[in-house]
mmCIF file of C-alpha atoms in Angstrom:
data_model
loop_
_atom_site.group_PDB
_atom_site.id
_atom_site.type_symbol
_atom_site.label_atom_id
_atom_site.label_comp_id
_atom_site.label_asym_id
_atom_site.label_seq_id
_atom_site.Cartn_x
_atom_site.Cartn_y
_atom_site.Cartn_z
ATOM 1 C CA ASP A 1 -3.930 -14.161 -18.295
ATOM 2 C CA ALA A 2 -6.663 -14.218 -15.592
ATOM 3 C CA LYS A 3 -6.019 -16.980 -13.231
ATOM 4 C CA THR A 4 -9.300 -16.470 -11.327
ATOM 5 C CA THR A 5 -12.953 -15.693 -12.164
ATOM 6 C CA GLN A 6 -15.260 -13.875 -9.887
ATOM 7 C CA PRO A 7 -18.763 -12.459 -10.280
ATOM 8 C CA PRO A 8 -18.552 -8.723 -10.745
ATOM 9 C CA SER A 9 -21.052 -7.826 -8.038
ATOM 10 C CA MET A 10 -23.080 -9.313 -5.229
ATOM 11 C CA ASP A 11 -25.493 -8.071 -2.609
ATOM 12 C CA CYS A 12 -25.907 -9.513 0.889
ATOM 13 C CA ALA A 13 -28.366 -8.570 3.741
ATOM 14 C CA GLU A 14 -26.773 -7.099 6.838
ATOM 15 C CA GLY A 15 -26.360 -9.849 9.540
ATOM 16 C CA ARG A 16 -26.435 -12.709 6.974
ATOM 17 C CA ALA A 17 -23.463 -14.793 5.756
ATOM 18 C CA ALA A 18 -21.831 -13.432 2.655
ATOM 19 C CA ASN A 19 -20.537 -16.224 0.336
ATOM 20 C CA LEU A 20 -18.103 -14.989 -2.284
ATOM 21 C CA PRO A 21 -17.226 -17.659 -4.957
ATOM 22 C CA CYS A 22 -14.036 -17.786 -6.966
ATOM 23 C CA ASN A 23 -13.040 -20.102 -9.832
ATOM 24 C CA HIS A 24 -9.484 -21.053 -10.377
ATOM 25 C CA SER A 25 -9.572 -24.146 -12.481
ATOM 26 C CA THR A 26 -5.996 -23.939 -13.764
ATOM 27 C CA ILE A 27 -4.437 -23.517 -10.228
ATOM 28 C CA SER A 28 -1.090 -25.336 -9.842
ATOM 29 C CA GLY A 29 -0.212 -27.563 -6.909
ATOM 30 C CA ASN A 30 2.129 -24.975 -5.431
ATOM 31 C CA GLU A 31 -0.285 -21.977 -5.688
ATOM 32 C CA TYR A 32 -2.124 -20.679 -2.750
ATOM 33 C CA VAL A 33 -5.466 -18.955 -2.816
ATOM 34 C CA TYR A 34 -5.560 -15.446 -1.311
ATOM 35 C CA TRP A 35 -8.340 -13.100 -0.587
ATOM 36 C CA TYR A 36 -7.971 -9.348 -0.154
ATOM 37 C CA ARG A 37 -10.524 -6.597 -0.022
ATOM 38 C CA GLN A 38 -10.494 -3.005 -0.856
ATOM 39 C CA ILE A 39 -13.000 -0.587 0.898
ATOM 40 C CA HIS A 40 -13.641 2.513 -1.193
ATOM 41 C CA SER A 41 -10.600 4.792 -1.602
ATOM 42 C CA GLN A 42 -8.453 2.792 0.711
ATOM 43 C CA GLY A 43 -5.581 0.301 0.250
ATOM 44 C CA PRO A 44 -6.368 -3.334 -0.131
ATOM 45 C CA GLN A 45 -6.542 -5.358 3.111
ATOM 46 C CA TYR A 46 -5.377 -8.958 3.476
ATOM 47 C CA ILE A 47 -8.155 -11.281 4.610
ATOM 48 C CA ILE A 48 -7.083 -14.985 4.508
ATOM 49 C CA HIS A 49 -5.128 -17.483 2.375
ATOM 50 C CA GLY A 50 -5.056 -21.297 2.020
ATOM 51 C CA LEU A 51 -3.587 -24.151 0.029
ATOM 52 C CA LYS A 52 -5.918 -26.996 0.261
ATOM 53 C CA ASN A 53 -7.435 -27.172 3.756
ATOM 54 C CA ASN A 54 -10.306 -24.924 4.823
ATOM 55 C CA GLU A 55 -8.981 -21.948 6.982
ATOM 56 C CA THR A 56 -10.748 -19.642 9.426
ATOM 57 C CA ASN A 57 -9.556 -16.484 11.098
ATOM 58 C CA GLU A 58 -11.207 -13.627 12.887
ATOM 59 C CA MET A 59 -12.284 -12.021 9.668
ATOM 60 C CA ALA A 60 -13.511 -14.858 7.474
ATOM 61 C CA SER A 61 -13.585 -18.557 6.505
ATOM 62 C CA LEU A 62 -12.034 -19.930 3.311
ATOM 63 C CA ILE A 63 -13.481 -23.102 1.770
ATOM 64 C CA ILE A 64 -11.410 -24.672 -0.951
ATOM 65 C CA THR A 65 -12.921 -27.574 -2.880
ATOM 66 C CA GLU A 66 -11.152 -30.933 -2.925
ATOM 67 C CA ASP A 67 -10.040 -30.522 -6.477
ATOM 68 C CA ARG A 68 -8.803 -27.004 -5.629
ATOM 69 C CA LYS A 69 -10.584 -25.559 -8.794
ATOM 70 C CA SER A 70 -12.756 -23.207 -6.813
ATOM 71 C CA SER A 71 -13.147 -21.670 -3.360
ATOM 72 C CA THR A 72 -15.514 -19.598 -1.334
ATOM 73 C CA LEU A 73 -14.842 -16.792 1.071
ATOM 74 C CA ILE A 74 -17.418 -16.581 3.906
ATOM 75 C CA LEU A 75 -18.083 -13.588 5.981
ATOM 76 C CA PRO A 76 -20.202 -15.148 8.637
ATOM 77 C CA HIS A 77 -22.191 -12.127 9.843
ATOM 78 C CA ALA A 78 -21.891 -9.344 7.273
ATOM 79 C CA THR A 79 -21.842 -5.714 8.390
ATOM 80 C CA LEU A 80 -22.154 -2.511 6.456
ATOM 81 C CA ARG A 81 -18.409 -2.019 6.907
ATOM 82 C CA ASP A 82 -17.885 -5.145 4.836
ATOM 83 C CA THR A 83 -19.061 -3.418 1.752
ATOM 84 C CA ALA A 84 -15.925 -3.480 -0.549
ATOM 85 C CA VAL A 85 -14.398 -5.078 -3.571
ATOM 86 C CA TYR A 86 -13.117 -8.574 -2.813
ATOM 87 C CA TYR A 87 -10.184 -10.000 -4.787
ATOM 88 C CA CYS A 88 -9.409 -13.687 -5.079
ATOM 89 C CA ILE A 89 -5.894 -14.250 -6.107
ATOM 90 C CA VAL A 90 -3.738 -17.464 -6.779
ATOM 91 C CA ARG A 91 -0.034 -17.118 -6.230
ATOM 92 C CA VAL A 92 3.059 -19.190 -5.560
ATOM 93 C CA VAL A 93 4.459 -18.016 -2.222
ATOM 94 C CA PHE A 94 8.075 -19.047 -2.637
ATOM 95 C CA GLY A 95 9.645 -17.690 -5.831
ATOM 96 C CA ASN A 96 8.920 -14.009 -5.762
ATOM 97 C CA GLU A 97 5.710 -14.269 -7.856
ATOM 98 C CA LYS A 98 3.790 -11.080 -8.082
ATOM 99 C CA LEU A 99 0.446 -10.564 -6.336
ATOM 100 C CA THR A 100 -1.845 -10.052 -9.414
ATOM 101 C CA PHE A 101 -5.115 -8.337 -8.662
ATOM 102 C CA GLY A 102 -8.032 -8.898 -11.128
ATOM 103 C CA THR A 103 -11.364 -6.912 -11.046
ATOM 104 C CA GLY A 104 -12.803 -8.657 -8.013
ATOM 105 C CA THR A 105 -16.384 -8.875 -6.770
ATOM 106 C CA ARG A 106 -18.041 -5.668 -5.562
ATOM 107 C CA LEU A 107 -20.001 -6.838 -2.383
ATOM 108 C CA THR A 108 -22.696 -4.518 -1.189
ATOM 109 C CA ILE A 109 -24.214 -5.157 2.210
ATOM 110 C CA ILE A 110 -27.793 -4.092 2.336
ATOM 111 C CA PRO A 111 -29.220 -2.677 5.605
ATOM 112 C CA GLU B 1 -4.127 1.360 10.609
ATOM 113 C CA THR B 2 -1.900 -1.111 8.828
ATOM 114 C CA GLY B 3 1.530 0.212 9.810
ATOM 115 C CA VAL B 4 2.146 1.670 6.365
ATOM 116 C CA THR B 5 1.782 5.338 5.882
ATOM 117 C CA GLN B 6 1.786 7.435 2.772
ATOM 118 C CA THR B 7 2.183 11.125 2.322
ATOM 119 C CA PRO B 8 0.646 13.237 0.836
ATOM 120 C CA ARG B 9 -2.859 11.681 0.743
ATOM 121 C CA HIS B 10 -3.913 13.956 -2.084
ATOM 122 C CA LEU B 11 -1.696 15.749 -4.726
ATOM 123 C CA VAL B 12 -2.558 17.946 -7.632
ATOM 124 C CA MET B 13 0.244 18.694 -10.003
ATOM 125 C CA GLY B 14 0.826 20.212 -13.375
ATOM 126 C CA MET B 15 2.547 18.404 -16.166
ATOM 127 C CA THR B 16 5.783 20.320 -15.802
ATOM 128 C CA ASN B 17 6.084 19.928 -11.938
ATOM 129 C CA LYS B 18 8.296 17.607 -10.041
ATOM 130 C CA LYS B 19 6.945 16.043 -6.899
ATOM 131 C CA SER B 20 7.599 13.041 -4.699
ATOM 132 C CA LEU B 21 5.363 10.503 -2.968
ATOM 133 C CA LYS B 22 6.529 9.041 0.257
ATOM 134 C CA CYS B 23 5.869 5.745 1.930
ATOM 135 C CA GLU B 24 6.954 4.533 5.377
ATOM 136 C CA GLN B 25 6.374 1.224 7.019
ATOM 137 C CA HIS B 26 6.770 0.549 10.798
ATOM 138 C CA LEU B 27 6.510 -3.189 10.544
ATOM 139 C CA GLY B 28 10.096 -4.284 10.244
ATOM 140 C CA HIS B 29 9.441 -5.586 6.677
ATOM 141 C CA ASN B 30 12.129 -5.975 4.107
ATOM 142 C CA ALA B 31 10.127 -5.765 0.795
ATOM 143 C CA MET B 32 8.247 -2.705 -0.478
ATOM 144 C CA TYR B 33 6.037 -2.075 -3.422
ATOM 145 C CA TRP B 34 4.526 0.726 -5.546
ATOM 146 C CA TYR B 35 1.177 -0.042 -7.185
ATOM 147 C CA LYS B 36 -0.945 2.148 -9.454
ATOM 148 C CA GLN B 37 -4.763 1.999 -9.452
ATOM 149 C CA SER B 38 -6.443 3.856 -12.275
ATOM 150 C CA ALA B 39 -10.227 4.301 -12.463
ATOM 151 C CA LYS B 40 -12.008 1.062 -13.320
ATOM 152 C CA LYS B 41 -8.822 -0.829 -13.733
ATOM 153 C CA PRO B 42 -7.183 -3.524 -11.551
ATOM 154 C CA LEU B 43 -4.197 -2.720 -9.490
ATOM 155 C CA GLU B 44 -0.928 -2.685 -11.448
ATOM 156 C CA LEU B 45 2.338 -3.457 -9.785
ATOM 157 C CA MET B 46 4.955 -0.799 -10.726
ATOM 158 C CA PHE B 47 8.132 -1.531 -8.641
ATOM 159 C CA VAL B 48 9.416 -4.047 -6.106
ATOM 160 C CA TYR B 49 12.234 -3.469 -3.595
ATOM 161 C CA ASN B 50 13.616 -6.263 -1.499
ATOM 162 C CA PHE B 51 16.276 -5.404 1.078
ATOM 163 C CA LYS B 52 16.651 -1.945 -0.524
ATOM 164 C CA GLU B 53 17.418 -3.450 -4.059
ATOM 165 C CA GLN B 54 14.965 -3.038 -6.843
ATOM 166 C CA THR B 55 13.929 -6.532 -7.980
ATOM 167 C CA GLU B 56 11.152 -5.642 -10.340
ATOM 168 C CA ASN B 57 10.283 -2.833 -12.649
ATOM 169 C CA ASN B 58 7.063 -3.607 -14.412
ATOM 170 C CA SER B 59 7.842 -1.575 -17.631
ATOM 171 C CA VAL B 60 7.135 1.660 -16.012
ATOM 172 C CA PRO B 61 7.855 4.822 -17.828
ATOM 173 C CA SER B 62 10.972 6.759 -16.677
ATOM 174 C CA ARG B 63 8.903 9.714 -15.646
ATOM 175 C CA PHE B 64 8.311 7.596 -12.535
ATOM 176 C CA SER B 65 11.586 7.157 -10.450
ATOM 177 C CA PRO B 66 11.497 5.103 -7.304
ATOM 178 C CA GLU B 67 14.011 5.316 -4.498
ATOM 179 C CA CYS B 68 14.482 3.132 -1.483
ATOM 180 C CA PRO B 69 17.069 4.560 0.926
ATOM 181 C CA ASN B 70 16.403 1.933 3.562
ATOM 182 C CA SER B 71 13.981 -0.932 4.253
ATOM 183 C CA SER B 72 11.441 1.350 5.994
ATOM 184 C CA HIS B 73 11.140 4.094 3.367
ATOM 185 C CA LEU B 74 10.148 4.169 -0.212
ATOM 186 C CA PHE B 75 9.772 7.254 -2.530
ATOM 187 C CA LEU B 76 8.217 7.699 -5.957
ATOM 188 C CA HIS B 77 9.710 10.703 -7.683
ATOM 189 C CA LEU B 78 7.474 12.149 -10.370
ATOM 190 C CA HIS B 79 8.277 14.442 -13.253
ATOM 191 C CA THR B 80 6.781 15.599 -16.532
ATOM 192 C CA LEU B 81 3.674 13.441 -15.891
ATOM 193 C CA GLN B 82 0.730 13.143 -18.299
ATOM 194 C CA PRO B 83 -2.996 13.463 -17.319
ATOM 195 C CA GLU B 84 -3.398 9.731 -17.831
ATOM 196 C CA ASP B 85 -1.067 9.217 -14.781
ATOM 197 C CA SER B 86 -3.821 10.436 -12.504
ATOM 198 C CA ALA B 87 -4.568 7.556 -10.279
ATOM 199 C CA LEU B 88 -4.333 6.259 -6.756
ATOM 200 C CA TYR B 89 -0.782 5.253 -6.021
ATOM 201 C CA LEU B 90 -0.507 2.585 -3.326
ATOM 202 C CA CYS B 91 2.471 1.451 -1.295
ATOM 203 C CA ALA B 92 2.740 -1.898 0.330
ATOM 204 C CA SER B 93 5.197 -3.847 2.365
ATOM 205 C CA SER B 94 5.727 -7.522 3.289
ATOM 206 C CA LEU B 95 8.180 -9.347 5.575
ATOM 207 C CA GLY B 96 9.934 -10.706 2.522
ATOM 208 C CA GLN B 97 9.181 -10.734 -1.130
ATOM 209 C CA SER B 98 8.128 -14.354 -0.861
ATOM 210 C CA THR B 99 5.849 -14.125 2.188
ATOM 211 C CA TYR B 100 2.101 -14.402 2.365
ATOM 212 C CA GLU B 101 0.668 -11.045 3.270
ATOM 213 C CA GLN B 102 1.206 -7.592 1.960
ATOM 214 C CA TYR B 103 0.198 -4.645 3.963
ATOM 215 C CA PHE B 104 -1.051 -1.612 2.012
ATOM 216 C CA GLY B 105 -0.939 2.057 2.905
ATOM 217 C CA PRO B 106 -3.925 4.289 2.303
ATOM 218 C CA GLY B 107 -2.596 5.606 -1.037
ATOM 219 C CA THR B 108 -1.958 8.995 -2.608
ATOM 220 C CA ARG B 109 -4.682 10.259 -4.921
ATOM 221 C CA LEU B 110 -2.798 11.963 -7.660
ATOM 222 C CA THR B 111 -4.308 14.331 -10.110
ATOM 223 C CA VAL B 112 -2.272 15.664 -13.063
ATOM 224 C CA THR B 113 -3.597 18.807 -14.688
#
């Protein structure tokens, strides 16, 4: 059963902010929201995670709505190297739950 | 460079061959994973090892045989594979099985002829 819904593809102009949405309307109180990305023919790369507060690191910002039913990953100044498939995943951290990847959003950065 | 290396990066094998994929992590992690990524399909978890013990086998056919001799090394032994087993095989590690981040290797692109 898919726990998250993402648009299959998005384009963003180079230098602009890329905003990637994710719906997770059935998220449980103890599930975190994770984002990974996979550049073509490479292994997935961890980006960021959060529970209910907004989070920011050197790669991106994660905005989680107050009801936690959706979130947005923001890449503030997209570059061509950000072209990748972005996966939004919800997962309980403690309890050995699997990291289950869906089909993600294919983000293309346009020069 | 994630600290997780995989060899070989590319492998072509016949259906009667026996080969092994190797994964090594230099991160001091205790959990290691094998994933399979077929064309146009999501990543599928195959096996999980935590402190060298297998904790998950996701209904993987016996022609795939994992081995974890220590916390830094993970192998996937392959024999009598089918063409539909052609895929990108990814290894990952994490500090523990319940921790936040998994670090992935670059993968082995396997083609079964």
